[in-house]
CSV table of C-alpha atoms in Angstrom, one decimal:
chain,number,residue,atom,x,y,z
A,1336,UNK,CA,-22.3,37.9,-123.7
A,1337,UNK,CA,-22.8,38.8,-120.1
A,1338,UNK,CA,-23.2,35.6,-119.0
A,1339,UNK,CA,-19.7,34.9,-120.5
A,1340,UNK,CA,-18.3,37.5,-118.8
A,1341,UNK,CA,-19.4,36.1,-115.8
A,1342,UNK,CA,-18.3,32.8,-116.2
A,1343,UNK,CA,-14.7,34.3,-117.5
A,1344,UNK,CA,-14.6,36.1,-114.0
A,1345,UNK,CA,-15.4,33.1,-111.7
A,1346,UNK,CA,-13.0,31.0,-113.5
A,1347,UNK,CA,-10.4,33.2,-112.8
A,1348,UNK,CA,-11.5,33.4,-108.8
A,1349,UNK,CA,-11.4,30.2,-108.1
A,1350,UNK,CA,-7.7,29.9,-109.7
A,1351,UNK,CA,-6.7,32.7,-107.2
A,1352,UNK,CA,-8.5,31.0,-104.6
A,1353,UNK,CA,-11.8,31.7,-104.6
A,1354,UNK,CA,-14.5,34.9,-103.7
A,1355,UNK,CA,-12.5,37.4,-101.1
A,1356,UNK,CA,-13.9,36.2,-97.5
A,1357,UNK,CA,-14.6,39.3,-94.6
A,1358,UNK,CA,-11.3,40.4,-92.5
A,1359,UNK,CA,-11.6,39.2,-88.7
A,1360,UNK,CA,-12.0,41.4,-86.2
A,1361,UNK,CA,-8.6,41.6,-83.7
A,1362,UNK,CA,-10.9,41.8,-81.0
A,1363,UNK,CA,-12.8,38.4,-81.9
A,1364,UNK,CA,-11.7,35.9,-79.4
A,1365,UNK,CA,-11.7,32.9,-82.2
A,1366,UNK,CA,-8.3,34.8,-83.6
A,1367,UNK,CA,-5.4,32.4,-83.1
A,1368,UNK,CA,-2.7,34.8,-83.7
A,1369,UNK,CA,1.0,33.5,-83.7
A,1370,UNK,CA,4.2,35.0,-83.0
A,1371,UNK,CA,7.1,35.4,-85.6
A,1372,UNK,CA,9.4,32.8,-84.1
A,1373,UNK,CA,12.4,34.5,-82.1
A,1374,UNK,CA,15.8,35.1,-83.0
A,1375,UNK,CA,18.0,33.6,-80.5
A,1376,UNK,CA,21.1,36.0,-79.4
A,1377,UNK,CA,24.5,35.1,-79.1
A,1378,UNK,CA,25.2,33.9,-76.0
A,1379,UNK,CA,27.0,36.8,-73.7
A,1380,UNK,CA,29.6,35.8,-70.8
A,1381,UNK,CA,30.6,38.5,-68.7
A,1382,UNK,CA,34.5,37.4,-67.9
A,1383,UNK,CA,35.2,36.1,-64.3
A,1384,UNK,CA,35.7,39.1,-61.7
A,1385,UNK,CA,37.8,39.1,-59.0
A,1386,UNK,CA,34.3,39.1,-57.1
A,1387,UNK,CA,33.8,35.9,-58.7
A,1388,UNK,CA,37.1,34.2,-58.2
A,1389,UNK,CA,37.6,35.5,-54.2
A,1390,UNK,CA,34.0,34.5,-53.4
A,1391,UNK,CA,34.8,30.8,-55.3
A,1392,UNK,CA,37.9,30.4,-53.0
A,1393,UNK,CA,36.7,31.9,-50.0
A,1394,UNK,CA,33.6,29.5,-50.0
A,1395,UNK,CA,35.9,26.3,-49.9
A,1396,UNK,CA,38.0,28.3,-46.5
A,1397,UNK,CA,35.0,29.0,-45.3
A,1398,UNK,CA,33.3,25.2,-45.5
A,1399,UNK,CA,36.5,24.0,-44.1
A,1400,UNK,CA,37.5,26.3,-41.2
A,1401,UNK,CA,33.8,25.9,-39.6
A,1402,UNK,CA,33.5,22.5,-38.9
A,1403,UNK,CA,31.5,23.4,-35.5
A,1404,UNK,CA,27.6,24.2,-35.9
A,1405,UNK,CA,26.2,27.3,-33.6
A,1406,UNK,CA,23.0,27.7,-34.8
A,1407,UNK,CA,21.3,25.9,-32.2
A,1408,UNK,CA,21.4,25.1,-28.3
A,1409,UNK,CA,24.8,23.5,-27.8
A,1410,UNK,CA,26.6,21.2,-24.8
A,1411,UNK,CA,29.9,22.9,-25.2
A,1412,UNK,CA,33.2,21.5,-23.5
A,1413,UNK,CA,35.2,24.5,-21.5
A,1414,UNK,CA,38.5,22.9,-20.3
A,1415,UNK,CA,39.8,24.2,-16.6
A,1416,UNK,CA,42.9,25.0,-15.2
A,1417,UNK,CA,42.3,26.5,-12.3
A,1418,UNK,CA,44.6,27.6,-9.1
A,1419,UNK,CA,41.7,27.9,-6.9
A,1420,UNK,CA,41.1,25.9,-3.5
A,1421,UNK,CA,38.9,23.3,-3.7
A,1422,UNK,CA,36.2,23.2,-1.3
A,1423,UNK,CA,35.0,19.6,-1.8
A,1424,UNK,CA,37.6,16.4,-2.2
A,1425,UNK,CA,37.1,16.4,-5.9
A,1426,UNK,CA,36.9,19.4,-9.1
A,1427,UNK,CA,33.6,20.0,-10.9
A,1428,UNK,CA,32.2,23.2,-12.0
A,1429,UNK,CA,30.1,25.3,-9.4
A,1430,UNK,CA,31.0,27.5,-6.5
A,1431,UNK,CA,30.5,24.5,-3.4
A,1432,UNK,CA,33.9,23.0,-5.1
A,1433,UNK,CA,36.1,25.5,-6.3
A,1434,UNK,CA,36.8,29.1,-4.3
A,1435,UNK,CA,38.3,31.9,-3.9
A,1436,UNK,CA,41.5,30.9,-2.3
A,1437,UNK,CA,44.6,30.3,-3.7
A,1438,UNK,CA,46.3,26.8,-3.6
A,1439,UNK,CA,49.5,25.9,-4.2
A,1440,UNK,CA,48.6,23.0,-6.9
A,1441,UNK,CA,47.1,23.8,-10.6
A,1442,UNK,CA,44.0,21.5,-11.2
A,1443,UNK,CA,42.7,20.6,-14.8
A,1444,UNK,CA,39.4,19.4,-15.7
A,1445,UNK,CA,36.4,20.1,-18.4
A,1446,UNK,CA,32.9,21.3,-18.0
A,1447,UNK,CA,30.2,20.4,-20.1
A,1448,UNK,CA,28.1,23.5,-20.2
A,1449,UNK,CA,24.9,23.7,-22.0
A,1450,UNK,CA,24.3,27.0,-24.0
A,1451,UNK,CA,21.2,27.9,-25.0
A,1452,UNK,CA,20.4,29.3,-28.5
A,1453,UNK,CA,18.0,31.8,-27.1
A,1454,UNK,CA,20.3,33.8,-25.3
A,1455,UNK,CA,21.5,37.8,-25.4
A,1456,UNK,CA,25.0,38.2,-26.5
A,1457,UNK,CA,26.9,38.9,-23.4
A,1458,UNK,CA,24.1,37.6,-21.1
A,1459,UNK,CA,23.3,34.8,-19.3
A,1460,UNK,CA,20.7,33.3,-17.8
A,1461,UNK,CA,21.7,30.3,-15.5
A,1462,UNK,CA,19.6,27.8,-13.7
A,1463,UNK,CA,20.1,24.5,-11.5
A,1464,UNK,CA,17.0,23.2,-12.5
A,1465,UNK,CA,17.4,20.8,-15.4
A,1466,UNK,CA,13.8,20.4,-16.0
A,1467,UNK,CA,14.1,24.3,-17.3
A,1468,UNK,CA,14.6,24.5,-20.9
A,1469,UNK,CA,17.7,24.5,-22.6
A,1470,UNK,CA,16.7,26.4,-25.3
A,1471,UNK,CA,16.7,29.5,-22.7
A,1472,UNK,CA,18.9,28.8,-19.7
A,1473,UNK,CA,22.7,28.0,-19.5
A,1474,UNK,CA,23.4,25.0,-17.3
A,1475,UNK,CA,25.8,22.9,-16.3
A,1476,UNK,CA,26.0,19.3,-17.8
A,1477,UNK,CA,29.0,17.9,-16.2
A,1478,UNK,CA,32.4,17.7,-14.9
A,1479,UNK,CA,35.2,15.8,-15.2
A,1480,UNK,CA,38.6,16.2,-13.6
A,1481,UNK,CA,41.8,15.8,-15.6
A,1482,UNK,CA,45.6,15.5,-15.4
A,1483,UNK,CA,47.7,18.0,-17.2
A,1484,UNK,CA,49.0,15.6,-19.7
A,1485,UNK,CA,44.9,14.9,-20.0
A,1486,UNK,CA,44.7,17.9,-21.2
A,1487,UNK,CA,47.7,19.3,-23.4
A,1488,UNK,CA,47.0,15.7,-25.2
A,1489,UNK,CA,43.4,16.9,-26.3
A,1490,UNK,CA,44.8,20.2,-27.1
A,1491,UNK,CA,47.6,18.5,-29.6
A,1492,UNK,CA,44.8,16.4,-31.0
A,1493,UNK,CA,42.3,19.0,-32.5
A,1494,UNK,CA,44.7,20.6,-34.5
A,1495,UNK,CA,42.8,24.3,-33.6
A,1496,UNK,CA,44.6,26.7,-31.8
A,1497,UNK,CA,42.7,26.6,-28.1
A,1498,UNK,CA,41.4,29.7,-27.4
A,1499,UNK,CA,42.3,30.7,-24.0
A,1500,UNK,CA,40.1,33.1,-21.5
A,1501,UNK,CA,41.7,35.0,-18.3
A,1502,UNK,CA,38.8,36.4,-16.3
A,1503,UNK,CA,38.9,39.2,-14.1
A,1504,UNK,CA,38.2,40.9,-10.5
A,1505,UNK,CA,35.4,39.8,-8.5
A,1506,UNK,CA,34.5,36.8,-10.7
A,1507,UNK,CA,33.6,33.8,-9.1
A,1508,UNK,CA,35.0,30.2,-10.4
A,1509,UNK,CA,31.8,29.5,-11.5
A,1510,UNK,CA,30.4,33.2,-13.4
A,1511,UNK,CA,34.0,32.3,-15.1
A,1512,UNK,CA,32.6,28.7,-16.8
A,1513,UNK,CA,29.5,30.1,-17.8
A,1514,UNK,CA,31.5,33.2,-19.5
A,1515,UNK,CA,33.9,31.6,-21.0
A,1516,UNK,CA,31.1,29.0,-22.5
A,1517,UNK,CA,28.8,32.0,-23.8
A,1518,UNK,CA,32.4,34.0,-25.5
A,1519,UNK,CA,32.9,30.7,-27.6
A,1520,UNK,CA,29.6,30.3,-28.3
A,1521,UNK,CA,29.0,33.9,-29.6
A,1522,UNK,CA,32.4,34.0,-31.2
A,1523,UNK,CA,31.4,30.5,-33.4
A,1524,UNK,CA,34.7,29.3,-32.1
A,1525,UNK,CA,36.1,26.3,-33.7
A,1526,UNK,CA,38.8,25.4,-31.5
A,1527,UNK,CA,39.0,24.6,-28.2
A,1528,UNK,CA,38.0,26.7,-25.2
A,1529,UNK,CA,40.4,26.8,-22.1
A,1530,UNK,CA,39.5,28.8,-19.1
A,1531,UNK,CA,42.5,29.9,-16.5
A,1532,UNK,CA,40.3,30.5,-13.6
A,1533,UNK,CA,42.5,32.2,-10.7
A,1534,UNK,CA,41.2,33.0,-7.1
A,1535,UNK,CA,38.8,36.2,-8.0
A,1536,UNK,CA,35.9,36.8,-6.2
A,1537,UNK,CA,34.4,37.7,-2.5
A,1538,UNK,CA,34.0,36.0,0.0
A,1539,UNK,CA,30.8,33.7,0.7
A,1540,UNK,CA,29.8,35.9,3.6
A,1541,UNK,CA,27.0,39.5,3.0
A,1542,UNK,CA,29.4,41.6,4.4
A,1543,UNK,CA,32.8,40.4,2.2
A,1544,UNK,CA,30.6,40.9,-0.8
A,1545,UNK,CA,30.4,44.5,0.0
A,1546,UNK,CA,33.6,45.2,0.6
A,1547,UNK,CA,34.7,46.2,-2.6
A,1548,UNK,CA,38.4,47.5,-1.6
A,1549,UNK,CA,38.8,44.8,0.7
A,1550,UNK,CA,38.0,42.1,-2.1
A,1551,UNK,CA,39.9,44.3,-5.0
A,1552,UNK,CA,43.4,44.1,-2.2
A,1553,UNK,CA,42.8,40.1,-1.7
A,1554,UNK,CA,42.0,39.7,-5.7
A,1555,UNK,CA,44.9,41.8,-7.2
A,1556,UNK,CA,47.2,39.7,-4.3
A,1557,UNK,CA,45.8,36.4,-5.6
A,1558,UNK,CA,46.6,37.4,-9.3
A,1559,UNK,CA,50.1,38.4,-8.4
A,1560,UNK,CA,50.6,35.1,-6.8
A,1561,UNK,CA,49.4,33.1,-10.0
A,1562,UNK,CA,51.7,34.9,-12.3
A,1563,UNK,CA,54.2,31.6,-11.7
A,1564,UNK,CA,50.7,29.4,-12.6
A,1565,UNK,CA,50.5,30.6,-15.8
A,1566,UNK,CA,54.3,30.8,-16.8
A,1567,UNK,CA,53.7,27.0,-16.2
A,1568,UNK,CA,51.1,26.9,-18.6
A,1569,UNK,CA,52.9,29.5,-21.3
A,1570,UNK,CA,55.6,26.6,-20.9
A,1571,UNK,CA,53.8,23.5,-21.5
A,1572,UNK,CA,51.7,25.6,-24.8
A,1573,UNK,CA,55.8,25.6,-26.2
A,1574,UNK,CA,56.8,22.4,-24.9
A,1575,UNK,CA,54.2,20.7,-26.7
A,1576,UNK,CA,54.3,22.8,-29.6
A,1577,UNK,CA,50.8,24.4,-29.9
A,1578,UNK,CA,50.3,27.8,-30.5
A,1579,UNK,CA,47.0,29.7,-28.9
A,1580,UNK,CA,44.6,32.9,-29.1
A,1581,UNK,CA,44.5,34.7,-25.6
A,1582,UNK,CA,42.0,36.7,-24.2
A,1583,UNK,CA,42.1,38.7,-21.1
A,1584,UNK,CA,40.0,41.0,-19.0
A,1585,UNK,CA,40.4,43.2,-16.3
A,1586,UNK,CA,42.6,42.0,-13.0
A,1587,UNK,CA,43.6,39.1,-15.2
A,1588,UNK,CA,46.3,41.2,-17.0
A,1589,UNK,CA,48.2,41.1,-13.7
A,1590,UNK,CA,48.5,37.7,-14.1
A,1591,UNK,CA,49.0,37.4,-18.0
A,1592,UNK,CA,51.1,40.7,-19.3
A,1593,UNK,CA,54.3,39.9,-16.5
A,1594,UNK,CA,53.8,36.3,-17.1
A,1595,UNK,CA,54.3,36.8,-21.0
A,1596,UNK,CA,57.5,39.3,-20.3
A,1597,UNK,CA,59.0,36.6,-17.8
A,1598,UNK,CA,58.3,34.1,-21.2
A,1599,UNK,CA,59.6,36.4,-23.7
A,1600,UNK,CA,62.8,36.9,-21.9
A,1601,UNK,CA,63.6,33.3,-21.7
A,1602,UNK,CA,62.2,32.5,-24.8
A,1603,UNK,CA,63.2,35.5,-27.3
A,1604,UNK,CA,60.7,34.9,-30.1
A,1605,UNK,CA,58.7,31.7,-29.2
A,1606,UNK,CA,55.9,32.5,-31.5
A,1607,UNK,CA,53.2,30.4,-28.9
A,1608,UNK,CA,50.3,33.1,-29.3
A,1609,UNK,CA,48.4,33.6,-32.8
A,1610,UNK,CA,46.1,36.9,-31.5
A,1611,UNK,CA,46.8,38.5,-28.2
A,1612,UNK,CA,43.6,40.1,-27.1
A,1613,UNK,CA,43.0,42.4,-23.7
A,1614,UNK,CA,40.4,44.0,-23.0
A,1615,UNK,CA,39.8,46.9,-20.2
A,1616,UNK,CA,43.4,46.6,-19.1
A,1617,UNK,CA,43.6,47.0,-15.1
A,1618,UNK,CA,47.3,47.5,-16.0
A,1619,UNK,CA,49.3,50.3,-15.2
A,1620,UNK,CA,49.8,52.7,-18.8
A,1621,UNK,CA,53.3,53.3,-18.9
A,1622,UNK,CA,54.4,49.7,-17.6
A,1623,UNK,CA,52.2,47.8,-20.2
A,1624,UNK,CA,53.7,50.4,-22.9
A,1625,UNK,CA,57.3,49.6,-21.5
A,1626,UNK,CA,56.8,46.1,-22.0
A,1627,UNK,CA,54.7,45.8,-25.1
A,1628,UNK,CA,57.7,45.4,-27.3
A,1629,UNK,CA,59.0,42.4,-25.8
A,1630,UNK,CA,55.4,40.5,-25.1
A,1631,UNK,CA,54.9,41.4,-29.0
A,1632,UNK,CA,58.0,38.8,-30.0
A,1633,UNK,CA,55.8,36.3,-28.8
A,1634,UNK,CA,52.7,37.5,-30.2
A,1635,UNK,CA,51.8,37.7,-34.0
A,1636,UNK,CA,49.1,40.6,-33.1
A,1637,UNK,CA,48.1,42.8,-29.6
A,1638,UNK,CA,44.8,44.1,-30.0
A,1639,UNK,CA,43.6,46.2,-27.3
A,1640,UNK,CA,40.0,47.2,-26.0
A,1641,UNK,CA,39.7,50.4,-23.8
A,1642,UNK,CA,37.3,53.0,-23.3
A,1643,UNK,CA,36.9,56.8,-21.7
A,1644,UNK,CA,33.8,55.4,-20.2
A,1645,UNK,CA,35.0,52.5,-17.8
A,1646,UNK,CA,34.0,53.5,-14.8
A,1647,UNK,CA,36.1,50.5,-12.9
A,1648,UNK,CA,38.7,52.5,-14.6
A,1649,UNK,CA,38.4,55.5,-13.4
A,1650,UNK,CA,38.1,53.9,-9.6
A,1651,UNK,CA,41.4,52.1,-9.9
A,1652,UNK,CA,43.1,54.8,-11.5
A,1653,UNK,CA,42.3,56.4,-7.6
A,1654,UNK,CA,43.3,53.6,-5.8
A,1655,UNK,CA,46.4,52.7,-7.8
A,1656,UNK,CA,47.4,56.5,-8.2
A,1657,UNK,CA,48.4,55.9,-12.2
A,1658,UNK,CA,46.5,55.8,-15.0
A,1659,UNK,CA,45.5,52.2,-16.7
A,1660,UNK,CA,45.8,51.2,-19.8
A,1661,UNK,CA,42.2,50.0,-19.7
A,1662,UNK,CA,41.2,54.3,-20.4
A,1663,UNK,CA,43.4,53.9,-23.0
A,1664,UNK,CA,46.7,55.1,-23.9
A,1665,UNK,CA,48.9,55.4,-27.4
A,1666,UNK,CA,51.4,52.6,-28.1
A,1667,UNK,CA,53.1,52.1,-31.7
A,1668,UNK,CA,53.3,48.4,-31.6
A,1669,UNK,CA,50.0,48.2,-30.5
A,1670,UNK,CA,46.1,48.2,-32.1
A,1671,UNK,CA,44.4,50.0,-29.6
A,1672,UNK,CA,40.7,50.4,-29.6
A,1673,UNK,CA,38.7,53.0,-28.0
A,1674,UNK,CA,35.1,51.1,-27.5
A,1675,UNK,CA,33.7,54.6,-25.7
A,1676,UNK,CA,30.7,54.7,-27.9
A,1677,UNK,CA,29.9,51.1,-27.5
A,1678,UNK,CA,30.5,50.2,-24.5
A,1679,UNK,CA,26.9,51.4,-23.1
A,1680,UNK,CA,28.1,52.5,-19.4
A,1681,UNK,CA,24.6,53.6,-18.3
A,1682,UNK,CA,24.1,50.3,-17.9
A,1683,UNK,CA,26.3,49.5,-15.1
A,1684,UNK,CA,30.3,50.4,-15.2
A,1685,UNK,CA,31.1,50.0,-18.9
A,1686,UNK,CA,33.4,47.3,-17.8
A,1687,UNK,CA,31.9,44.4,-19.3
A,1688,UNK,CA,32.1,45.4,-22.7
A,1689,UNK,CA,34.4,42.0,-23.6
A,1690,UNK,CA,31.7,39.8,-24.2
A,1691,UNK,CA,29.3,42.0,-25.9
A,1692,UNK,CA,27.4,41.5,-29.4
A,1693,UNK,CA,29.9,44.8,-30.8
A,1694,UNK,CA,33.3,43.8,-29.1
A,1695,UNK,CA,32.7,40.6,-29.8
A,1696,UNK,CA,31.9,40.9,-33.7
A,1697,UNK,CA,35.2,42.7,-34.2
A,1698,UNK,CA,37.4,40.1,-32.4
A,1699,UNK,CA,35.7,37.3,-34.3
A,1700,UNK,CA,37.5,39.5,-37.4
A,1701,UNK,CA,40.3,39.7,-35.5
A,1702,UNK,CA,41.0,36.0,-34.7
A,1703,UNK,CA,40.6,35.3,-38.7
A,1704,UNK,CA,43.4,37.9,-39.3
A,1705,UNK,CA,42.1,40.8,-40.9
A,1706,UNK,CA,43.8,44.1,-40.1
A,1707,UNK,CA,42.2,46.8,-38.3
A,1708,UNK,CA,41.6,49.3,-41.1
A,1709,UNK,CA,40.0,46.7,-43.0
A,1710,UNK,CA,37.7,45.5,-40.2
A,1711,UNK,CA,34.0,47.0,-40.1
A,1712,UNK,CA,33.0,50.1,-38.0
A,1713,UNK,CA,37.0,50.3,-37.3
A,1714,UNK,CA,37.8,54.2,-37.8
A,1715,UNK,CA,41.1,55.9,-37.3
A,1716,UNK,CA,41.1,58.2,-34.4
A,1717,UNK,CA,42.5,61.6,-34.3
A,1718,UNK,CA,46.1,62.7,-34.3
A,1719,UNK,CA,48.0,62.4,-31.0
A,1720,UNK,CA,44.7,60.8,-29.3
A,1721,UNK,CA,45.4,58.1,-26.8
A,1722,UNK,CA,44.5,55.7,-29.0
A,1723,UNK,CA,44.7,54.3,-32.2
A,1724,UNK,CA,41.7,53.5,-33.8
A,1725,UNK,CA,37.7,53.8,-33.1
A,1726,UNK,CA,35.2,51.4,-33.0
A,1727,UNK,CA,31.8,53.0,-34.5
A,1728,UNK,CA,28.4,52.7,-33.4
């Protein structure tokens, strides 16, 4: 009877299966153990942003409008037209051929300046030894003279508005290639580069290099008497329909502010300049402000760069017995820019601010249009200051 139990059991076992076996242990490594198979989610698409749609189109500007590659050591073209003396019978691009004289002829040619991806913003460090490396030094390359048809040909041909440089007082002809080479280098400029080099600088003798006041009265003569040089130019940028960005510094507004109100008044509303930019004005106040409005028919922006801290300033302001514009003063039609707590005058005489890394990062946004108050580090000053707007540190 037992047996038959038994047998009864087992039968029924083995058609379940067979005897129970142990459990595994979790912890035994011989456990294979796997995972319920996921449940795919519906696929989730955030809608395009305007984020999304501005960053899409501004990418295509962007790869179009910078065509030119500065992210290395670069041989960079600075086209000349210069009133200077020569010195030698032929141009090129140091001191032993151009001067500080004035002539009565306009001469046009290029330099080919190598700048060096190593350099400070706003510095340079220049050398006549070519076996130095180019990765530090700036150097000159070459030179090339030019006639004026030469060069306003070029200037049609790249289809960029040239961005034009006025140096200032006391710069010699060739401190103003090298500068001009290192502003368009910083600024990633994708145009072309013209310098107008006027007769600024002392004399080659110790003693004229000291006198300040007697080289400041031969320099501000010299830019008076290229005022009629660079109506010439104004007149060939409309006669061959180009339009340009101009930059000026210092004495060089003597030369460029009457030259644009002699254009605008025979030329009512020429449009020939995209961004007008000065900076550190050596410019009578209430004159530039008199003749702002008419210099702005020509002129799709004035942007001005002034600061409590310019020391040159402060000395002309003496020996011209008016203020300057350059320390800053209000005008309506005008985007004027204190650069006080930039402009880093312990350093010298908080005059060469232009081609600085902070100056020059907010004309770079300048030059591609953007309006002040949208600019970075671009605060509004205070009411009834002598200036419009601040540039933060």
């Amino acid at each position: 009877m037992k047996f038959t139990s038994l047998m009864i059991v087992f039968v029924l076992l083995s058609a379940c299966g067979g005897l129970p076996t142990k459990m595994p242990s979790p912890f035994s490594t011989s456990v294979t153990v796997t995972p319920p198979k996921p449940v795919e989610p519906e696929a989730v698409i955030p809608p395009p942003s305007i984020d999304d749609n501005f960053q899409k189109s501004l990418s295509q500007v962007w790869g179009n409008y910078f065509v030119e590659n500065y992210s290395d050591t670069r041989a960079l073209d600075v086209l000349v037209i210069s009133n200077r003396k020569f010195k030698s019978e032929s141009f090129g691009c140091t001191n032993d051929q151009l001067g500080v004289e004035l002539d009565s002829a306009t001469h046009f040619g290029v330099c080919k300046i190598n700048v060096p991806k190593n350099h400070s913003t706003g510095l340079i460090n220049f050398t006549k030894d070519n076996r130095q490396s180019s990765h530090e030094y700036f150097k000159i390359l070459n030179s090339r003279s030019l006639t004026e048809a030469n060069l306003f040909d070029y200037l049609r041909k790249t289809e960029r508005y040239p961005l034009v440089f006025v140096h200032g007082f006391n710069v010699r002809y060739e401190d103003a290639v090298l500068r001009a080479s290192q502003i368009a280098y910083d600024l990633k400029y994708q145009g072309p580069i013209v310098l107008f080099s006027w007769p600024a600088g002392a004399g080659d003798g110790f003693l004229e290099n000291q006198m300040i006041t007697k080289t400041y009265d031969a320099n501000l003569k010299n830019a008076k008497n290229s005022i009629a040089a660079f109506k010439e130019f104004l007149n060939q940028v409309r006669m061959n329909n180009l339009k340009i960005n101009l930059v000026a510094h210092s004495m060089g507004h003597q030369i460029v502010l009457p030259a644009l109100k002699d254009f605008a008044t025979l030329n009512p509303d020429s449009k020939i300049i995209n961004e007008l930019i000065l900076n550190a004005p050596d410019f009578e106040a209430d004159n530039f402000i008199n003749i702002a409005d008419a210099i702005k028919q020509n002129t799709k922006r004035i942007t001005v760069y002034c600061s409590y801290n310019d020391r040159a300033m402060t000395v002309s302001e003496i020996y011209n017995k008016n203020p300057r514009f350059g320390a800053c003063a209000f005008s309506e039609s005008i985007d004027s820019i204190n650069v006080s707590l930039v402009d880093a005058p312990s350093l010298g005489l908080g005059h060469g601010y232009y081609s600085s890394r902070a100056i020059l990062g907010d004309v770079f946004q300048v030059l591609l249009g953007i309006e002040a108050e949208k600019r970075l580090f671009i605060r509004k000053s205070e009411p009834n200051s002598t200036e419009k707007y601040f540039l933060r540190q």
